[in-house]
Short mmCIF file of C-alpha atoms in Angstrom, two decimals:
data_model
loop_
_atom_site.label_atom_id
_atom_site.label_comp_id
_atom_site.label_asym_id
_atom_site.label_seq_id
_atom_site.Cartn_x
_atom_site.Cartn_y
_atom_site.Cartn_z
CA UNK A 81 31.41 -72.07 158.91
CA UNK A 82 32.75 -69.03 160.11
CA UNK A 83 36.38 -67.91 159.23
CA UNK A 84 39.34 -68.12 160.26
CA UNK A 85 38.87 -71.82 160.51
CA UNK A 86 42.32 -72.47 162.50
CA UNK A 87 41.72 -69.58 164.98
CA UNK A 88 38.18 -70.51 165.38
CA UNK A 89 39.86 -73.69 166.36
CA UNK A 90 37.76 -75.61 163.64
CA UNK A 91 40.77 -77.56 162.48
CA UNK A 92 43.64 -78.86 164.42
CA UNK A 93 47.54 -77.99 164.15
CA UNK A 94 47.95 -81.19 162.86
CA UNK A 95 45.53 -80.89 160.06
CA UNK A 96 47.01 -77.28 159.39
CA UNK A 97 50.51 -78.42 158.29
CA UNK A 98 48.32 -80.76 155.50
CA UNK A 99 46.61 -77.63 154.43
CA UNK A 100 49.66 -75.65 154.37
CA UNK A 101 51.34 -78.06 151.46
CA UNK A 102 47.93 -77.75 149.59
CA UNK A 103 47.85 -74.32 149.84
CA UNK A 104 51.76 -74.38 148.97
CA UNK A 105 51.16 -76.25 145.48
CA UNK A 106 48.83 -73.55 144.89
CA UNK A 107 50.75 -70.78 145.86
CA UNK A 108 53.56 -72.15 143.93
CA UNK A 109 51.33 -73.28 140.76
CA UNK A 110 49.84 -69.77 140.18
CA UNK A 111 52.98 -68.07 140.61
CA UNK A 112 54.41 -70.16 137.48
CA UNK A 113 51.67 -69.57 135.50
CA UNK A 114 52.28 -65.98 136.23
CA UNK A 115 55.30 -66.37 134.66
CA UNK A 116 57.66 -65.44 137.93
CA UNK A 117 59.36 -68.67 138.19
CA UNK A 118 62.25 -66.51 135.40
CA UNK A 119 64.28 -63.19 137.07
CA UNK A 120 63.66 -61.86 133.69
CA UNK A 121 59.75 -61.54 133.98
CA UNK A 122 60.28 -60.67 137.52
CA UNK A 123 62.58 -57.61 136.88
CA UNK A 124 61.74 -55.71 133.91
CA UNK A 125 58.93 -54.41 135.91
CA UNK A 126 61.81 -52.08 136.68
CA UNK A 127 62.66 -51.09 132.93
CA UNK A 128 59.13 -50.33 132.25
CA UNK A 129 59.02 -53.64 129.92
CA UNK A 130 56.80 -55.24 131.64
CA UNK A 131 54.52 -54.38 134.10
CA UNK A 132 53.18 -57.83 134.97
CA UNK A 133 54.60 -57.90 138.32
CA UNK A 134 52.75 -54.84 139.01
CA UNK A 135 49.42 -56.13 137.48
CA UNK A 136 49.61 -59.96 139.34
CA UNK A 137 50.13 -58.71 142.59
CA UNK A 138 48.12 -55.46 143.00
CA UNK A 139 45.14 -57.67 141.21
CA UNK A 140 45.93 -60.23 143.48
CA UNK A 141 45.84 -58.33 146.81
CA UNK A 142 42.55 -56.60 145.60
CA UNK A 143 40.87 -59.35 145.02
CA UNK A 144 41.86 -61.24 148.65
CA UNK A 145 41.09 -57.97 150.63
CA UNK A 146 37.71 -57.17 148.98
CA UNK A 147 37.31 -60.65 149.22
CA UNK A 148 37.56 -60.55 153.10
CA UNK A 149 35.76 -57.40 153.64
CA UNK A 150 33.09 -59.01 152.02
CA UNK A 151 33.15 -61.98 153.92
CA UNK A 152 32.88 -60.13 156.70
CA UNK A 153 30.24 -58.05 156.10
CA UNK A 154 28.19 -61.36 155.45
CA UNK A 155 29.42 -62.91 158.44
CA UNK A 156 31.52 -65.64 157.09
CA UNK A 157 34.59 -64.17 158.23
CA UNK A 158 35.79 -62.56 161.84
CA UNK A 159 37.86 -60.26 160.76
CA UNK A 160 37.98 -58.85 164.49
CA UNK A 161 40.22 -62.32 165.38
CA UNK A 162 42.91 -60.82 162.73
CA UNK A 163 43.29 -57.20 164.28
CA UNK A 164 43.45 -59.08 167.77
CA UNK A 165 45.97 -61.98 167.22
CA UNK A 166 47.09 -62.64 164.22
CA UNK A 167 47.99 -58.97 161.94
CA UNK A 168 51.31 -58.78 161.11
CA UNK A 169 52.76 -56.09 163.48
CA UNK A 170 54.11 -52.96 162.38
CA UNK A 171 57.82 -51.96 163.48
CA UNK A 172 57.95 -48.85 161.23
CA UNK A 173 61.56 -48.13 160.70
CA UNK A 174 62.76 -51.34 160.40
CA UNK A 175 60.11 -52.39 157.95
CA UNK A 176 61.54 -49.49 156.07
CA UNK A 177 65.33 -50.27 156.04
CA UNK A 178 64.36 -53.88 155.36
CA UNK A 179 62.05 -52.49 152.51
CA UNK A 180 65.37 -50.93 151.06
CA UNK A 181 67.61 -54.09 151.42
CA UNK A 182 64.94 -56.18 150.25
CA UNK A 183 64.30 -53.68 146.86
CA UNK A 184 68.07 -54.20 146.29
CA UNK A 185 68.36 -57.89 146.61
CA UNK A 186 65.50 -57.83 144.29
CA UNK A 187 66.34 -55.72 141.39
CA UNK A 188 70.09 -56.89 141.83
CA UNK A 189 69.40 -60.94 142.48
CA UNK A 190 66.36 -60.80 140.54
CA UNK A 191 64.16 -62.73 143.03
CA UNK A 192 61.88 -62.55 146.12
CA UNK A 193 62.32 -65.49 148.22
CA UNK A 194 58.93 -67.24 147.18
CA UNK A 195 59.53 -66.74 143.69
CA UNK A 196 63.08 -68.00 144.00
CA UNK A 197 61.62 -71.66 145.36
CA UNK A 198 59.33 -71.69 141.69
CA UNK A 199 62.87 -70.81 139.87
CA UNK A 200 64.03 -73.27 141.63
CA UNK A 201 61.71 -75.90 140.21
CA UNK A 202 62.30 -74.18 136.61
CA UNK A 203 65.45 -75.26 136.75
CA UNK A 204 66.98 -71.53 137.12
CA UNK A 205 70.31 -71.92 137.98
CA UNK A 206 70.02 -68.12 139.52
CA UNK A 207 67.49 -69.23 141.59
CA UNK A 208 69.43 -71.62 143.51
CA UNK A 209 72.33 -68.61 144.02
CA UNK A 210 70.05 -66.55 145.23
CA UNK A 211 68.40 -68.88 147.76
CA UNK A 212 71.83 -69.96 149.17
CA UNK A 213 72.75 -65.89 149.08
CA UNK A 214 69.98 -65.53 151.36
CA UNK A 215 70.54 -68.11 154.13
CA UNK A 216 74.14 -66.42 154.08
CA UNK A 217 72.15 -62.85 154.52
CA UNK A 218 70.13 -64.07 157.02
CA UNK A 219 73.42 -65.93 158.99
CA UNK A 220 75.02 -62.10 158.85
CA UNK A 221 71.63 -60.61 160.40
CA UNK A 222 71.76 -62.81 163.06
CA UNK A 223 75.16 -62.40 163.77
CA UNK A 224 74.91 -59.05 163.74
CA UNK A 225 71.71 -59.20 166.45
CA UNK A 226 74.35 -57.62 169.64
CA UNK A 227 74.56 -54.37 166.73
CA UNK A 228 70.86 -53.76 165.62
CA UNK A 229 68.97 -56.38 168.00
CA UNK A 230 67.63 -52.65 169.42
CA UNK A 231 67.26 -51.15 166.17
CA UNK A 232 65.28 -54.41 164.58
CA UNK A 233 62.49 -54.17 167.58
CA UNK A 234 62.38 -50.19 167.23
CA UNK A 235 59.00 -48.22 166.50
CA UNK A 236 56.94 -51.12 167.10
CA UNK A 237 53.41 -49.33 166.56
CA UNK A 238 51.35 -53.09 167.12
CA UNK A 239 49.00 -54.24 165.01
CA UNK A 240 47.71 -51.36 162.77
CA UNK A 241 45.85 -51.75 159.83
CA UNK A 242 45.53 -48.29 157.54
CA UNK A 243 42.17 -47.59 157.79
CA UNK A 244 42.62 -47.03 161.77
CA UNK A 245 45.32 -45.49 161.24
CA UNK A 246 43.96 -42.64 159.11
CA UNK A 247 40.74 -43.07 161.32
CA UNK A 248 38.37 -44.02 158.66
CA UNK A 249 36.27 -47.84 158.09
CA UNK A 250 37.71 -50.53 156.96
CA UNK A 251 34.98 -50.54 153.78
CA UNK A 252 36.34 -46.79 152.81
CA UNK A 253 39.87 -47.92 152.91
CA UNK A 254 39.43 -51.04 150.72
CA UNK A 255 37.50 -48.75 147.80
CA UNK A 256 40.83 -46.28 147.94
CA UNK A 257 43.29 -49.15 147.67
CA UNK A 258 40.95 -50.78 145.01
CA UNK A 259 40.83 -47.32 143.29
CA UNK A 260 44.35 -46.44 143.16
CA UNK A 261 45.39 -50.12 142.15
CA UNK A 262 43.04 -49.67 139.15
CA UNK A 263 44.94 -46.31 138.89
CA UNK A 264 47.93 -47.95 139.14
CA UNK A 265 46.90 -49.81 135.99
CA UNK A 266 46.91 -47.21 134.18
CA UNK A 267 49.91 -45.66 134.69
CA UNK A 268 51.49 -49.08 133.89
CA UNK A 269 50.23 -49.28 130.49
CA UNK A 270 51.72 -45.76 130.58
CA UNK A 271 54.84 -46.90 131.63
CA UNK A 272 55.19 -49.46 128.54
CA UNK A 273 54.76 -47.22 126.18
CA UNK A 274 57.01 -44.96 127.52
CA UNK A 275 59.70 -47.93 127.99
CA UNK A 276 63.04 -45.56 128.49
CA UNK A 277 65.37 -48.26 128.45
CA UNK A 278 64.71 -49.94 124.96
CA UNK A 279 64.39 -46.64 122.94
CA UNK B 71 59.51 -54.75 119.46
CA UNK B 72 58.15 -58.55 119.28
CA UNK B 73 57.80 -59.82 123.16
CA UNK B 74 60.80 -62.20 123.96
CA UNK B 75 60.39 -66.05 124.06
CA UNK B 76 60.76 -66.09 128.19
CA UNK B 77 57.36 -63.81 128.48
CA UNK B 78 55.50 -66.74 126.30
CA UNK B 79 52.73 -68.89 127.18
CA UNK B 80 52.08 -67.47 130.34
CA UNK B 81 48.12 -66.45 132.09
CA UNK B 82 46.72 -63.11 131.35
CA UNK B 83 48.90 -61.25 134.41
CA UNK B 84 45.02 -60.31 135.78
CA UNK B 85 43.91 -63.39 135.83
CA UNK B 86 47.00 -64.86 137.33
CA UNK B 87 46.52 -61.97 140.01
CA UNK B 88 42.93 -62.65 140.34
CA UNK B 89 43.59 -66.69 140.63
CA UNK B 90 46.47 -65.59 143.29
CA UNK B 91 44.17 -63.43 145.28
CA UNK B 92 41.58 -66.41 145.93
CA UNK B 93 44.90 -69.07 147.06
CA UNK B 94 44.98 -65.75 149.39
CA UNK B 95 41.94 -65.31 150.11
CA UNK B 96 41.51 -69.32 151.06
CA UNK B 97 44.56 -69.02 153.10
CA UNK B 98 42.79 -65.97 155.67
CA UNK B 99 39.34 -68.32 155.75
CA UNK B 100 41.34 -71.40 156.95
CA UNK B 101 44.21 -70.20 158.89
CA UNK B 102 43.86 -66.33 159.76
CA UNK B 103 47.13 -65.53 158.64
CA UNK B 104 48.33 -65.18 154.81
CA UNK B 105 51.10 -66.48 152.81
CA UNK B 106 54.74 -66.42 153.36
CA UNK B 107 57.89 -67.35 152.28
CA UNK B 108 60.96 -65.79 153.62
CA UNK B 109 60.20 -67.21 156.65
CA UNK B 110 60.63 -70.94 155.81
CA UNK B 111 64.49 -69.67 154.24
CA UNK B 112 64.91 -68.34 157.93
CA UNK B 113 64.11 -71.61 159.39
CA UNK B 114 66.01 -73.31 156.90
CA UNK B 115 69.23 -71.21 157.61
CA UNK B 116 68.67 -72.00 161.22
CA UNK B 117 69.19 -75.25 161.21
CA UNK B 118 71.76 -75.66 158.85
CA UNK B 119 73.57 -73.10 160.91
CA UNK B 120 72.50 -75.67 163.91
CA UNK B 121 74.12 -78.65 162.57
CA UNK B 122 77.60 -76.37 161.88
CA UNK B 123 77.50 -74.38 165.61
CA UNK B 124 74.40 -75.66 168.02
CA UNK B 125 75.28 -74.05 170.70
CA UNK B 126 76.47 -70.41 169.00
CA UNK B 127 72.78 -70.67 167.08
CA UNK B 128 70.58 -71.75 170.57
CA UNK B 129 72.14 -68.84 172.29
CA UNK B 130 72.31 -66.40 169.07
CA UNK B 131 69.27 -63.71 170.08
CA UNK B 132 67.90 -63.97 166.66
CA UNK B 133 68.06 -68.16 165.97
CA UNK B 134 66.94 -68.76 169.71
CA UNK B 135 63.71 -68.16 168.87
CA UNK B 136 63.36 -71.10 166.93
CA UNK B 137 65.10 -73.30 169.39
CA UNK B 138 62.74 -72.23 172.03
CA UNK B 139 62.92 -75.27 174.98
CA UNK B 140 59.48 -77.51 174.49
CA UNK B 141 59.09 -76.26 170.87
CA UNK B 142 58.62 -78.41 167.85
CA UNK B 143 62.06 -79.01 165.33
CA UNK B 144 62.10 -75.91 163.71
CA UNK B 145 61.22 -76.84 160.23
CA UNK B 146 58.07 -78.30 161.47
CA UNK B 147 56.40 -74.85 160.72
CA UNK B 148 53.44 -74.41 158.71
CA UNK B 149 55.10 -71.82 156.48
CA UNK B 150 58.20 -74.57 156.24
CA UNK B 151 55.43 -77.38 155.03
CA UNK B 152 53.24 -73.80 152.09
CA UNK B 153 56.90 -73.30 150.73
CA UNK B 154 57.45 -77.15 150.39
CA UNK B 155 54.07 -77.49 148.82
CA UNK B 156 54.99 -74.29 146.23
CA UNK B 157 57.99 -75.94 145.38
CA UNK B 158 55.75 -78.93 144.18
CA UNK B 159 53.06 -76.44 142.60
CA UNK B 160 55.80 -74.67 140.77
CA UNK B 161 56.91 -78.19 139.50
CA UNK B 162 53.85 -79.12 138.42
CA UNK B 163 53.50 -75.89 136.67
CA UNK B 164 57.25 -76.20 135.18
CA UNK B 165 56.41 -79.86 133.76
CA UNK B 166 52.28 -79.54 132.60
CA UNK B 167 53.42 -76.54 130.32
CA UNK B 168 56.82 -78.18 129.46
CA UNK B 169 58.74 -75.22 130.49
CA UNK B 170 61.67 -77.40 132.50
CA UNK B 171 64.80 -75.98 131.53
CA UNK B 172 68.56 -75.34 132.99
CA UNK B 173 69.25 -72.00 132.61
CA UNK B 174 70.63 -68.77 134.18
CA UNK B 175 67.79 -66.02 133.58
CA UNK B 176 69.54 -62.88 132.69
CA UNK B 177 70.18 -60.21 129.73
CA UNK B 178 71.14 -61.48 126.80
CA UNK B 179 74.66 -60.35 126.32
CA UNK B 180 75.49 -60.10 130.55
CA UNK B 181 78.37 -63.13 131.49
CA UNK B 182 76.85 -65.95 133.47
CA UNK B 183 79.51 -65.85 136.00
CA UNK B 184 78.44 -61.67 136.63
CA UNK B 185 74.94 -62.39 136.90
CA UNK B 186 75.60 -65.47 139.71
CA UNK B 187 77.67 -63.74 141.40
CA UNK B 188 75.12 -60.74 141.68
CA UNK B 189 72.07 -63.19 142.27
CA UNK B 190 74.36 -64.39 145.18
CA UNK B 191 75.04 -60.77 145.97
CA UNK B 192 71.18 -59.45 145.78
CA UNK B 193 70.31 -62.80 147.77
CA UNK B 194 72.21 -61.76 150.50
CA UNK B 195 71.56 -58.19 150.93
CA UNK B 196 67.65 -59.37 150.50
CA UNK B 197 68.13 -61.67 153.02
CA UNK B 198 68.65 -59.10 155.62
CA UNK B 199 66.02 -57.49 154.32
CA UNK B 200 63.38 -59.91 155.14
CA UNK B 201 64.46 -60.47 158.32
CA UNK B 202 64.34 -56.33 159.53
CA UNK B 203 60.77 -56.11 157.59
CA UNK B 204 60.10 -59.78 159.01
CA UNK B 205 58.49 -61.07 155.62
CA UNK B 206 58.80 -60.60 152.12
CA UNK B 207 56.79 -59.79 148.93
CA UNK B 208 54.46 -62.72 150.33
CA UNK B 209 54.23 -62.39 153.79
CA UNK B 210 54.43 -58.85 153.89
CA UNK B 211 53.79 -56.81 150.79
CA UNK B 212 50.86 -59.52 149.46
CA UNK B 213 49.20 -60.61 152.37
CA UNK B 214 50.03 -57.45 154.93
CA UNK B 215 48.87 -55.52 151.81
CA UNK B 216 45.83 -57.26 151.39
CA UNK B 217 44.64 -56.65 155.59
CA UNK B 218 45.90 -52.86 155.15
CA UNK B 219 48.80 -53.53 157.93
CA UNK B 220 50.49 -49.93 157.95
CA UNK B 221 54.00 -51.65 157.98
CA UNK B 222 53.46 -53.96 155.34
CA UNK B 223 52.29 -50.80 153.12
CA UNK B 224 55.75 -48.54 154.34
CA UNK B 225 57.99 -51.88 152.84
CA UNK B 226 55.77 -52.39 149.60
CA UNK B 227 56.29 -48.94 148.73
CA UNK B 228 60.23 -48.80 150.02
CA UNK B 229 60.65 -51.80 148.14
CA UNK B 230 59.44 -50.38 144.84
CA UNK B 231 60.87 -47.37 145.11
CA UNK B 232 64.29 -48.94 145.89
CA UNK B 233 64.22 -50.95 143.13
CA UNK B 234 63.39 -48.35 140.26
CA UNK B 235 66.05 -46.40 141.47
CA UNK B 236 68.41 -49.01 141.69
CA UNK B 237 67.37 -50.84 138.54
CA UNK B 238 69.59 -48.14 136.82
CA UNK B 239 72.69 -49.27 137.85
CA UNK B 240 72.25 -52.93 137.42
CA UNK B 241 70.20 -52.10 133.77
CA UNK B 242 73.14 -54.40 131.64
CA UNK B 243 72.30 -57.12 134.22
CA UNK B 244 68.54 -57.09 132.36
CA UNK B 245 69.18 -55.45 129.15
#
């Protein structure tokens, strides 16, 4: 059968919200085994302790996006439905602002909110004070809507994947991400040994 | 330096990547969209906003859009039911490798009370964050990274950057 399932209308929205818990228990199983259910593990990426955060996720998005080039190349996958309907959008300076805030919140609450939801189930007290810190957060954004409601739907640029936007194939692009993430290896186990903070 | 007892008895981080990748990957062949998270805390906000103020959140030109006229309650969301469903992963996780444990994760010789009242602090400025990059480390930085969305690049790289600047400051919070 040929992906995306739910936008080739193969299953129904009602099946979809099943799916969505398995997927969930997943999500949220592989994230403990990562270890990022504890702030600690999550933030000494930062002090060069650590560099697992680095190593899950850049593995992690390698591995889905040559995963659904491939797919696509053998057919299996329409990746074509993604780039019309369902890429996230790019809104370039607000994803940048929000890319500050949110490197703040993280290095200073010592969560992301999916990790946050596994600390939760730890037990991590933290976890719970920063989930209820965000709700506030996102009560002040959308009180604040009349100030930045302009602002938040600014440089909207539509949906724009990199290898378009530096006019080159979506195959090229995937080998340069999967390049420098193996790159970005590197320099992590660099990183350790260099580990400023703990000398 | 020996590791720490909280970076114990976890997978190899490349195999936990690689094993996170595929949960992606499955996610794109059934639905077309990836994971998320920050999302199902905006939904969540909504409606306990709702039940305080319904009118000031139906008319609010943020919340509105979840209180859309003809639209389903808004936590019946399929990124609502994923984060429900990693809550139960997580605990299943937690429990099969006996790791259950009330605790406040922070350096070792940084006051509880400091380190809540920054997680409160950090979950609040984050909050906003989400909602101007409209996802998170999931929605945007994993999944957007993994479809090479321009935007979801520009906040992966923000976000890092931010935070190894900004780790400095808050180092006695980790240390």
């Amino acid at each position: 059968m040929t992906g995306p399932l739910y936008l080739n209308e193969v299953i129904s929205v009602h099946t979809s919200l099943f799916v969505a818990i398995g997927i969930g228990v997943l999500f949220g199983f592989v994230l403990e085994r990562a270890g990022f259910g504890d702030s600690r593990n999550l933030t000494s990426i930062f002090y060069f302790r650590d560099m697992r955060v680095l190593r899950v996720m850049f593995s992690a998005l390698v591995t889905a996006m040559l995963g659904l080039v491939i797919l696509n190349r053998l057919g299996l996958f329409d990746y074509s439905l993604l780039l019309d309907y369902s890429l996230l959008k790019t809104y370039f300076w607000p994803q940048l602002v929000g890319g500050v805030l949110f490197g703040l919140g993280f290095v200073v609450g010592g969560y992301c909110p999916g990790t946050a939801v596994v600390g939760v189930a730890s037990g991590k007290i933290d976890s719970i004070v920063f989930l209820i810190g965000m709700i506030v957060g996102i009560d002040i954004f959308a009180l604040g809507m009349p100030l930045w409601g302009a602002f938040y739907k600014s440089s909207d640029m539509g949906r724009i994947t990199l290898w378009q936007y530096f006019g080159t194939s979506m195959e090229t692009m995937a080998e340069i991400i999967t390049i420098a993430a193996l790159g970005a290896f590197v320099m992590a186990w660099l990183a350790e040994k260099w580990a400023p903070y703990d000398k | 330096m020996n590791a720490p007892d909280y970076t114990k008895g976890y997978w190899n981080p490349f195999l936990a990547g690689i094993a996170l990748g595929l949960v992606l990957l499955l996610t794109f062949y059934i639905m077309g969209t990836g994971l998320g998270a920050s999302g199902a805390v905006a939904r969540t906000a909504a409606v306990l906003s709702h039940v305080a103020a319904p009118q000031a959140v139906e008319h609010n030109l943020y919340f509105n859009g979840f209180y859309k006229s003809g639209a389903n309650y808004p936590l019946i969301d399929w990124m609502v039911f994923e984060v429900i469903g990693v809550f139960f992963g997580g605990l299943i996780g937690v429990i099969t490798a006996k790791r259950f444990k009330l605790s406040v994760g922070k350096g070792a010789t940084f006051p509880v009370s400091a380190r809540l009242l920054l997680a409160f602090v950090g979950g609040v400025v984050g909050g906003i964050g989400t909602r101007f990059a409209m996802g998170c480390t999931s929605g945007q930085a994993l999944s957007g990274g993994a479809t090479m969305v321009v935007g979801s690049w520009v906040f992966m790289m923000t976000v890092f950057a931010t935070a190894f600047v900004a780790a400095y400051f808050v180092r006695k919070e980790w240390q």
